[in-house]
């Protein structure tokens, strides 16, 4: 029987997805990324799930792209077959929030995968890095683009040009991660955050993720206009009526996701 590369389970309105390859360093083989994208697309289409926690093993979130496969690649194949783009780009299109729970190594594509998530929580033993330069290549799944946005230019240059890793506390100090916790409570803490998100109205959750992401793609004026339009549109939702009535009635809101 074929071994499952991804393990998914449901905790109420939160999906917990684990990278679970045979090698606990979770090298990001094409098969692993394909299976991850499939699992995430399944979650996207399930209206009962509002948020996802993505995690790896205790040893590694993921130690990067599959170096064995990459060592055999040539330019024509990488370009013609759209290596990385063909499967990784689907992750970028996900509309529901994803919380990365990173323990151990998050290197190369592993660090890039964490940065594609919306919130990153790290275990105290986490190590983030873009060591591609040591392999004679440039990061290929957003390292040179998302790391400066998350951590600032100097930290991104330092990490990408030296290939040296950042510790969890360094990642926290530069804004790459939101929180550092003990390894034993990593998944529990990420699930707690997922549940805090998931109790809210799904269309509002989706709109907020879209608006925050838009801030990276637009001028301030355009981003503010985009936000204002979403804000005005929100008054068409039953959940806006319910949320405000619940506040005024001093009770918990019962959102219908409409
Ligand atoms: N790919 C394939 N195999 C790997 C990888 C990897 N990324 N990382 C580790 N392995 C293998 C090792 O070769 C070794 O295999 P074997 O047991 O058959 O000899 C096994 O996993 C265990 O590894 P180590 O013995 O090295 O374990 P250590 O605990 O000593 O070290 C490290 C752990 C520090 C994580 C070390 O393995 C390491 O440095 N790995 C490589 C990290 C790296 O360079 N990552 C970046 C890869 S390039 C990249 O990600 C480009 C991104 C492009 C976009 C993504 C597309 C998918």
GROMACS .gro file of C-alpha atoms and ligand atoms in nm:
model
  315
    1UNK     CA    1   0.000   0.000   0.000
    2UNK     CA    2   0.127   0.348  -0.089
    3UNK     CA    3   0.232   0.549   0.215
    4UNK     CA    4   0.043   0.872   0.278
    5UNK     CA    5   0.272   1.173   0.248
    6UNK     CA    6   0.021   1.406   0.410
    7UNK     CA    7  -0.189   1.341   0.719
    8UNK     CA    8  -0.501   1.550   0.757
    9UNK     CA    9  -0.751   1.562   1.040
   10UNK     CA   10  -1.028   1.792   1.153
   11UNK     CA   11  -1.050   1.973   1.486
   12UNK     CA   12  -1.388   2.143   1.469
   13UNK     CA   13  -1.364   2.413   1.205
   14UNK     CA   14  -0.984   2.382   1.183
   15UNK     CA   15  -0.798   2.133   0.963
   16UNK     CA   16  -0.463   2.002   1.086
   17UNK     CA   17  -0.234   1.904   0.798
   18UNK     CA   18   0.099   1.732   0.857
   19UNK     CA   19   0.384   1.677   0.614
   20UNK     CA   20   0.466   1.317   0.690
   21UNK     CA   21   0.718   1.176   0.444
   22UNK     CA   22   0.938   0.875   0.529
   23UNK     CA   23   1.232   1.108   0.590
   24UNK     CA   24   1.146   1.319   0.896
   25UNK     CA   25   1.335   1.609   0.734
   26UNK     CA   26   1.043   1.622   0.488
   27UNK     CA   27   1.238   1.695   0.168
   28UNK     CA   28   0.983   1.862  -0.058
   29UNK     CA   29   0.953   1.611  -0.338
   30UNK     CA   30   0.712   1.676  -0.622
   31UNK     CA   31   0.490   1.397  -0.486
   32UNK     CA   32   0.480   1.564  -0.142
   33UNK     CA   33   0.390   1.905  -0.286
   34UNK     CA   34   0.126   1.749  -0.515
   35UNK     CA   35  -0.028   1.569  -0.215
   36UNK     CA   36  -0.018   1.889  -0.007
   37UNK     CA   37  -0.185   2.095  -0.279
   38UNK     CA   38  -0.455   1.829  -0.317
   39UNK     CA   39  -0.521   1.824   0.060
   40UNK     CA   40  -0.536   2.204   0.073
   41UNK     CA   41  -0.773   2.222  -0.225
   42UNK     CA   42  -0.999   1.968  -0.054
   43UNK     CA   43  -1.004   2.194   0.254
   44UNK     CA   44  -1.080   2.499   0.037
   45UNK     CA   45  -1.390   2.329  -0.099
   46UNK     CA   46  -1.519   2.223   0.245
   47UNK     CA   47  -1.740   2.503   0.384
   48UNK     CA   48  -1.718   2.355   0.735
   49UNK     CA   49  -1.343   2.431   0.756
   50UNK     CA   50  -1.246   2.794   0.815
   51UNK     CA   51  -0.871   2.770   0.880
   52UNK     CA   52  -0.580   2.526   0.854
   53UNK     CA   53  -0.275   2.452   1.065
   54UNK     CA   54   0.017   2.320   0.859
   55UNK     CA   55   0.300   2.146   1.039
   56UNK     CA   56   0.584   1.900   0.980
   57UNK     CA   57   0.771   1.657   1.203
   58UNK     CA   58   0.946   1.741   1.530
   59UNK     CA   59   1.277   1.739   1.342
   60UNK     CA   60   1.174   1.958   1.052
   61UNK     CA   61   0.887   2.156   0.910
   62UNK     CA   62   1.069   2.084   0.581
   63UNK     CA   63   1.441   2.085   0.494
   64UNK     CA   64   1.383   2.221   0.146
   65UNK     CA   65   1.337   2.104  -0.209
   66UNK     CA   66   1.438   1.752  -0.301
   67UNK     CA   67   1.810   1.794  -0.374
   68UNK     CA   68   1.831   1.444  -0.523
   69UNK     CA   69   1.574   1.534  -0.792
   70UNK     CA   70   1.716   1.884  -0.842
   71UNK     CA   71   2.067   1.751  -0.898
   72UNK     CA   72   1.942   1.585  -1.220
   73UNK     CA   73   1.751   1.886  -1.357
   74UNK     CA   74   1.858   2.078  -1.664
   75UNK     CA   75   1.740   2.420  -1.773
   76UNK     CA   76   1.518   2.302  -2.057
   77UNK     CA   77   1.329   2.060  -1.832
   78UNK     CA   78   1.297   2.305  -1.540
   79UNK     CA   79   1.164   2.575  -1.770
   80UNK     CA   80   0.946   2.363  -2.000
   81UNK     CA   81   0.788   2.166  -1.716
   82UNK     CA   82   0.752   2.478  -1.498
   83UNK     CA   83   0.938   2.326  -1.203
   84UNK     CA   84   0.792   2.471  -0.879
   85UNK     CA   85   0.530   2.683  -1.060
   86UNK     CA   86   0.328   2.380  -1.170
   87UNK     CA   87   0.230   2.281  -0.816
   88UNK     CA   88   0.357   2.537  -0.562
   89UNK     CA   89   0.170   2.827  -0.721
   90UNK     CA   90  -0.162   2.666  -0.624
   91UNK     CA   91  -0.069   2.721  -0.259
   92UNK     CA   92  -0.057   3.095  -0.318
   93UNK     CA   93  -0.415   3.092  -0.443
   94UNK     CA   94  -0.561   2.950  -0.120
   95UNK     CA   95  -0.828   3.180   0.022
   96UNK     CA   96  -0.866   3.036   0.373
   97UNK     CA   97  -0.601   3.126   0.632
   98UNK     CA   98  -0.315   2.887   0.696
   99UNK     CA   99  -0.116   2.892   1.022
  100UNK     CA  100   0.231   2.738   0.988
  101UNK     CA  101   0.349   2.555   1.302
  102UNK     CA  102   0.724   2.529   1.245
  103UNK     CA  103   0.939   2.298   1.455
  104UNK     CA  104   1.301   2.216   1.367
  105UNK     CA  105   1.436   2.299   1.021
  106UNK     CA  106   1.253   2.525   0.776
  107UNK     CA  107   1.518   2.556   0.506
  108UNK     CA  108   1.504   2.661   0.142
  109UNK     CA  109   1.163   2.558   0.009
  110UNK     CA  110   1.065   2.478   0.370
  111UNK     CA  111   1.121   2.838   0.476
  112UNK     CA  112   0.944   2.951   0.159
  113UNK     CA  113   0.647   2.726   0.234
  114UNK     CA  114   0.623   2.872   0.586
  115UNK     CA  115   0.630   3.223   0.438
  116UNK     CA  116   0.347   3.134   0.197
  117UNK     CA  117   0.133   3.068   0.506
  118UNK     CA  118  -0.052   3.359   0.667
  119UNK     CA  119   0.074   3.331   1.024
  120UNK     CA  120   0.393   3.158   1.137
  121UNK     CA  121   0.432   3.014   1.487
  122UNK     CA  122   0.772   2.866   1.572
  123UNK     CA  123   0.892   2.614   1.824
  124UNK     CA  124   1.196   2.725   2.024
  125UNK     CA  125   1.410   2.474   1.825
  126UNK     CA  126   1.305   2.612   1.484
  127UNK     CA  127   1.572   2.719   1.233
  128UNK     CA  128   1.479   2.928   0.929
  129UNK     CA  129   1.712   2.966   0.634
  130UNK     CA  130   1.765   3.003   0.261
  131UNK     CA  131   2.078   2.791   0.209
  132UNK     CA  132   2.036   2.768  -0.170
  133UNK     CA  133   2.352   2.974  -0.228
  134UNK     CA  134   2.552   2.684  -0.080
  135UNK     CA  135   2.408   2.461  -0.354
  136UNK     CA  136   2.495   2.710  -0.626
  137UNK     CA  137   2.137   2.822  -0.687
  138UNK     CA  138   1.903   3.111  -0.613
  139UNK     CA  139   1.592   3.054  -0.394
  140UNK     CA  140   1.307   2.954  -0.625
  141UNK     CA  141   0.980   2.967  -0.435
  142UNK     CA  142   0.979   3.323  -0.303
  143UNK     CA  143   1.278   3.341  -0.067
  144UNK     CA  144   1.423   3.656  -0.221
  145UNK     CA  145   1.078   3.818  -0.237
  146UNK     CA  146   0.888   3.718   0.076
  147UNK     CA  147   1.181   3.722   0.320
  148UNK     CA  148   1.259   4.094   0.269
  149UNK     CA  149   0.889   4.174   0.301
  150UNK     CA  150   0.864   3.972   0.624
  151UNK     CA  151   1.202   4.038   0.785
  152UNK     CA  152   1.346   4.347   0.614
  153UNK     CA  153   1.614   4.386   0.349
  154UNK     CA  154   1.925   4.349   0.564
  155UNK     CA  155   1.809   4.026   0.732
  156UNK     CA  156   1.695   3.884   0.397
  157UNK     CA  157   2.026   3.971   0.231
  158UNK     CA  158   2.219   3.822   0.522
  159UNK     CA  159   2.019   3.499   0.513
  160UNK     CA  160   2.016   3.456   0.133
  161UNK     CA  161   2.376   3.565   0.070
  162UNK     CA  162   2.540   3.368   0.351
  163UNK     CA  163   2.300   3.074   0.360
  164UNK     CA  164   2.317   3.086   0.740
  165UNK     CA  165   2.000   3.010   0.937
  166UNK     CA  166   1.802   3.228   1.175
  167UNK     CA  167   1.708   3.088   1.516
  168UNK     CA  168   1.347   3.107   1.635
  169UNK     CA  169   1.423   3.408   1.855
  170UNK     CA  170   1.600   3.587   1.566
  171UNK     CA  171   1.299   3.510   1.345
  172UNK     CA  172   1.071   3.656   1.611
  173UNK     CA  173   1.284   3.970   1.649
  174UNK     CA  174   1.275   4.044   1.275
  175UNK     CA  175   0.903   3.973   1.231
  176UNK     CA  176   0.932   3.652   1.032
  177UNK     CA  177   0.728   3.470   1.298
  178UNK     CA  178   0.452   3.591   1.531
  179UNK     CA  179   0.525   3.377   1.832
  180UNK     CA  180   0.779   3.131   1.975
  181UNK     CA  181   0.662   2.849   2.200
  182UNK     CA  182   0.804   2.529   2.349
  183UNK     CA  183   0.813   2.240   2.096
  184UNK     CA  184   0.570   2.031   2.305
  185UNK     CA  185   0.292   2.289   2.272
  186UNK     CA  186   0.360   2.406   1.916
  187UNK     CA  187   0.069   2.235   1.741
  188UNK     CA  188  -0.167   2.299   2.032
  189UNK     CA  189  -0.087   2.673   2.020
  190UNK     CA  190  -0.127   2.689   1.641
  191UNK     CA  191  -0.461   2.507   1.671
  192UNK     CA  192  -0.570   2.753   1.940
  193UNK     CA  193  -0.497   3.039   1.700
  194UNK     CA  194  -0.673   2.851   1.418
  195UNK     CA  195  -0.981   2.806   1.640
  196UNK     CA  196  -0.978   3.175   1.735
  197UNK     CA  197  -0.991   3.261   1.363
  198UNK     CA  198  -1.237   2.988   1.268
  199UNK     CA  199  -1.511   3.093   1.509
  200UNK     CA  200  -1.574   3.403   1.295
  201UNK     CA  201  -1.777   3.448   0.978
  202UNK     CA  202  -1.616   3.272   0.680
  203UNK     CA  203  -1.676   3.550   0.422
  204UNK     CA  204  -1.523   3.803   0.662
  205UNK     CA  205  -1.221   3.577   0.723
  206UNK     CA  206  -1.170   3.542   0.346
  207UNK     CA  207  -1.208   3.916   0.289
  208UNK     CA  208  -0.951   4.003   0.557
  209UNK     CA  209  -0.693   3.760   0.416
  210UNK     CA  210  -0.751   3.902   0.068
  211UNK     CA  211  -0.717   4.262   0.191
  212UNK     CA  212  -0.396   4.201   0.389
  213UNK     CA  213  -0.241   4.018   0.092
  214UNK     CA  214  -0.346   4.303  -0.137
  215UNK     CA  215  -0.126   4.537   0.070
  216UNK     CA  216   0.178   4.355  -0.072
  217UNK     CA  217   0.060   4.391  -0.429
  218UNK     CA  218  -0.064   4.750  -0.453
  219UNK     CA  219   0.002   5.114  -0.370
  220UNK     CA  220  -0.131   5.242  -0.036
  221UNK     CA  221  -0.407   5.438  -0.210
  222UNK     CA  222  -0.523   5.133  -0.408
  223UNK     CA  223  -0.501   4.908  -0.105
  224UNK     CA  224  -0.706   5.150   0.103
  225UNK     CA  225  -0.968   5.172  -0.172
  226UNK     CA  226  -0.981   4.791  -0.195
  227UNK     CA  227  -1.029   4.773   0.183
  228UNK     CA  228  -1.301   5.043   0.177
  229UNK     CA  229  -1.495   4.854  -0.092
  230UNK     CA  230  -1.477   4.533   0.112
  231UNK     CA  231  -1.581   4.727   0.422
  232UNK     CA  232  -1.887   4.873   0.246
  233UNK     CA  233  -1.975   4.534   0.095
  234UNK     CA  234  -1.966   4.381   0.442
  235UNK     CA  235  -2.292   4.560   0.527
  236UNK     CA  236  -2.465   4.323   0.285
  237UNK     CA  237  -2.381   4.026   0.510
  238UNK     CA  238  -2.626   3.878   0.759
  239UNK     CA  239  -2.321   3.821   0.979
  240UNK     CA  240  -2.263   4.198   1.006
  241UNK     CA  241  -2.617   4.234   1.148
  242UNK     CA  242  -2.562   3.937   1.377
  243UNK     CA  243  -2.218   4.048   1.497
  244UNK     CA  244  -2.334   4.394   1.592
  245UNK     CA  245  -2.666   4.274   1.742
  246UNK     CA  246  -2.472   4.023   1.952
  247UNK     CA  247  -2.236   4.293   2.077
  248UNK     CA  248  -2.525   4.524   2.169
  249UNK     CA  249  -2.721   4.238   2.325
  250UNK     CA  250  -2.416   4.130   2.528
  251UNK     CA  251  -2.422   3.776   2.389
  252UNK     CA  252  -2.194   3.563   2.170
  253UNK     CA  253  -2.251   3.600   1.796
  254UNK     CA  254  -2.393   3.301   1.610
  255UNK     CA  255  -2.254   3.354   1.262
  256UNK     CA  256  -2.425   3.187   0.965
  257UNK     CA  257  -2.141   3.255   0.717
  258UNK     CA  258  -2.386   3.447   0.499
  259LIG     N1  259   1.656   1.699  -0.020
  259LIG     C1  260   1.683   1.566  -0.029
  259LIG     N2  261   1.736   1.495   0.074
  259LIG     C2  262   1.764   1.561   0.187
  259LIG     C3  263   1.741   1.698   0.203
  259LIG     C4  264   1.682   1.767   0.092
  259LIG     N3  265   1.652   1.897   0.097
  259LIG     N4  266   1.778   1.736   0.326
  259LIG     C5  267   1.825   1.625   0.387
  259LIG     N5  268   1.818   1.519   0.303
  259LIG     C6  269   1.857   1.382   0.329
  259LIG     C7  270   2.008   1.368   0.343
  259LIG     O1  271   2.070   1.356   0.218
  259LIG     C8  272   2.017   1.241   0.424
  259LIG     O2  273   1.990   1.131   0.339
  259LIG     P1  274   2.063   0.989   0.365
  259LIG     O3  275   2.015   0.946   0.502
  259LIG     O4  276   2.013   0.905   0.253
  259LIG     O5  277   2.209   1.016   0.361
  259LIG     C9  278   1.899   1.249   0.519
  259LIG     O6  279   1.807   1.342   0.456
  259LIG    C10  280   1.936   1.304   0.653
  259LIG     O7  281   2.007   1.426   0.636
  259LIG     P2  282   2.141   1.463   0.718
  259LIG     O8  283   2.220   1.338   0.743
  259LIG     O9  284   2.208   1.573   0.644
  259LIG    O10  285   2.076   1.513   0.856
  259LIG     P3  286   2.141   1.617   0.960
  259LIG    O11  287   2.055   1.609   1.081
  259LIG    O12  288   2.288   1.595   0.974
  259LIG    O13  289   2.124   1.762   0.891
  259LIG    C11  290   2.004   1.933   0.773
  259LIG    C12  291   1.996   1.813   0.871
  259LIG    C13  292   2.080   2.050   0.835
  259LIG    C14  293   1.859   1.974   0.742
  259LIG    C15  294   2.079   1.887   0.643
  259LIG    O14  295   2.019   1.765   0.597
  259LIG    C16  296   2.070   1.986   0.530
  259LIG    O15  297   2.144   2.083   0.530
  259LIG     N6  298   1.983   1.958   0.431
  259LIG    C17  299   1.974   2.041   0.312
  259LIG    C18  300   1.906   2.170   0.339
  259LIG    C19  301   1.899   2.254   0.215
  259LIG    O16  302   2.000   2.285   0.151
  259LIG     N7  303   1.777   2.295   0.178
  259LIG    C20  304   1.756   2.379   0.062
  259LIG    C21  305   1.735   2.295  -0.059
  259LIG     S1  306   1.726   2.395  -0.205
  259LIG    C22  307   1.568   2.449  -0.205
  259LIG    O17  308   1.490   2.425  -0.117
  259LIG    C23  309   1.530   2.530  -0.326
  259LIG    C24  310   1.388   2.574  -0.310
  259LIG    C25  311   1.323   2.584  -0.441
  259LIG    C26  312   1.174   2.584  -0.428
  259LIG    C27  313   1.114   2.458  -0.370
  259LIG    C28  314   1.084   2.356  -0.474
  259LIG    C29  315   1.033   2.224  -0.413
   0.00000   0.00000   0.00000
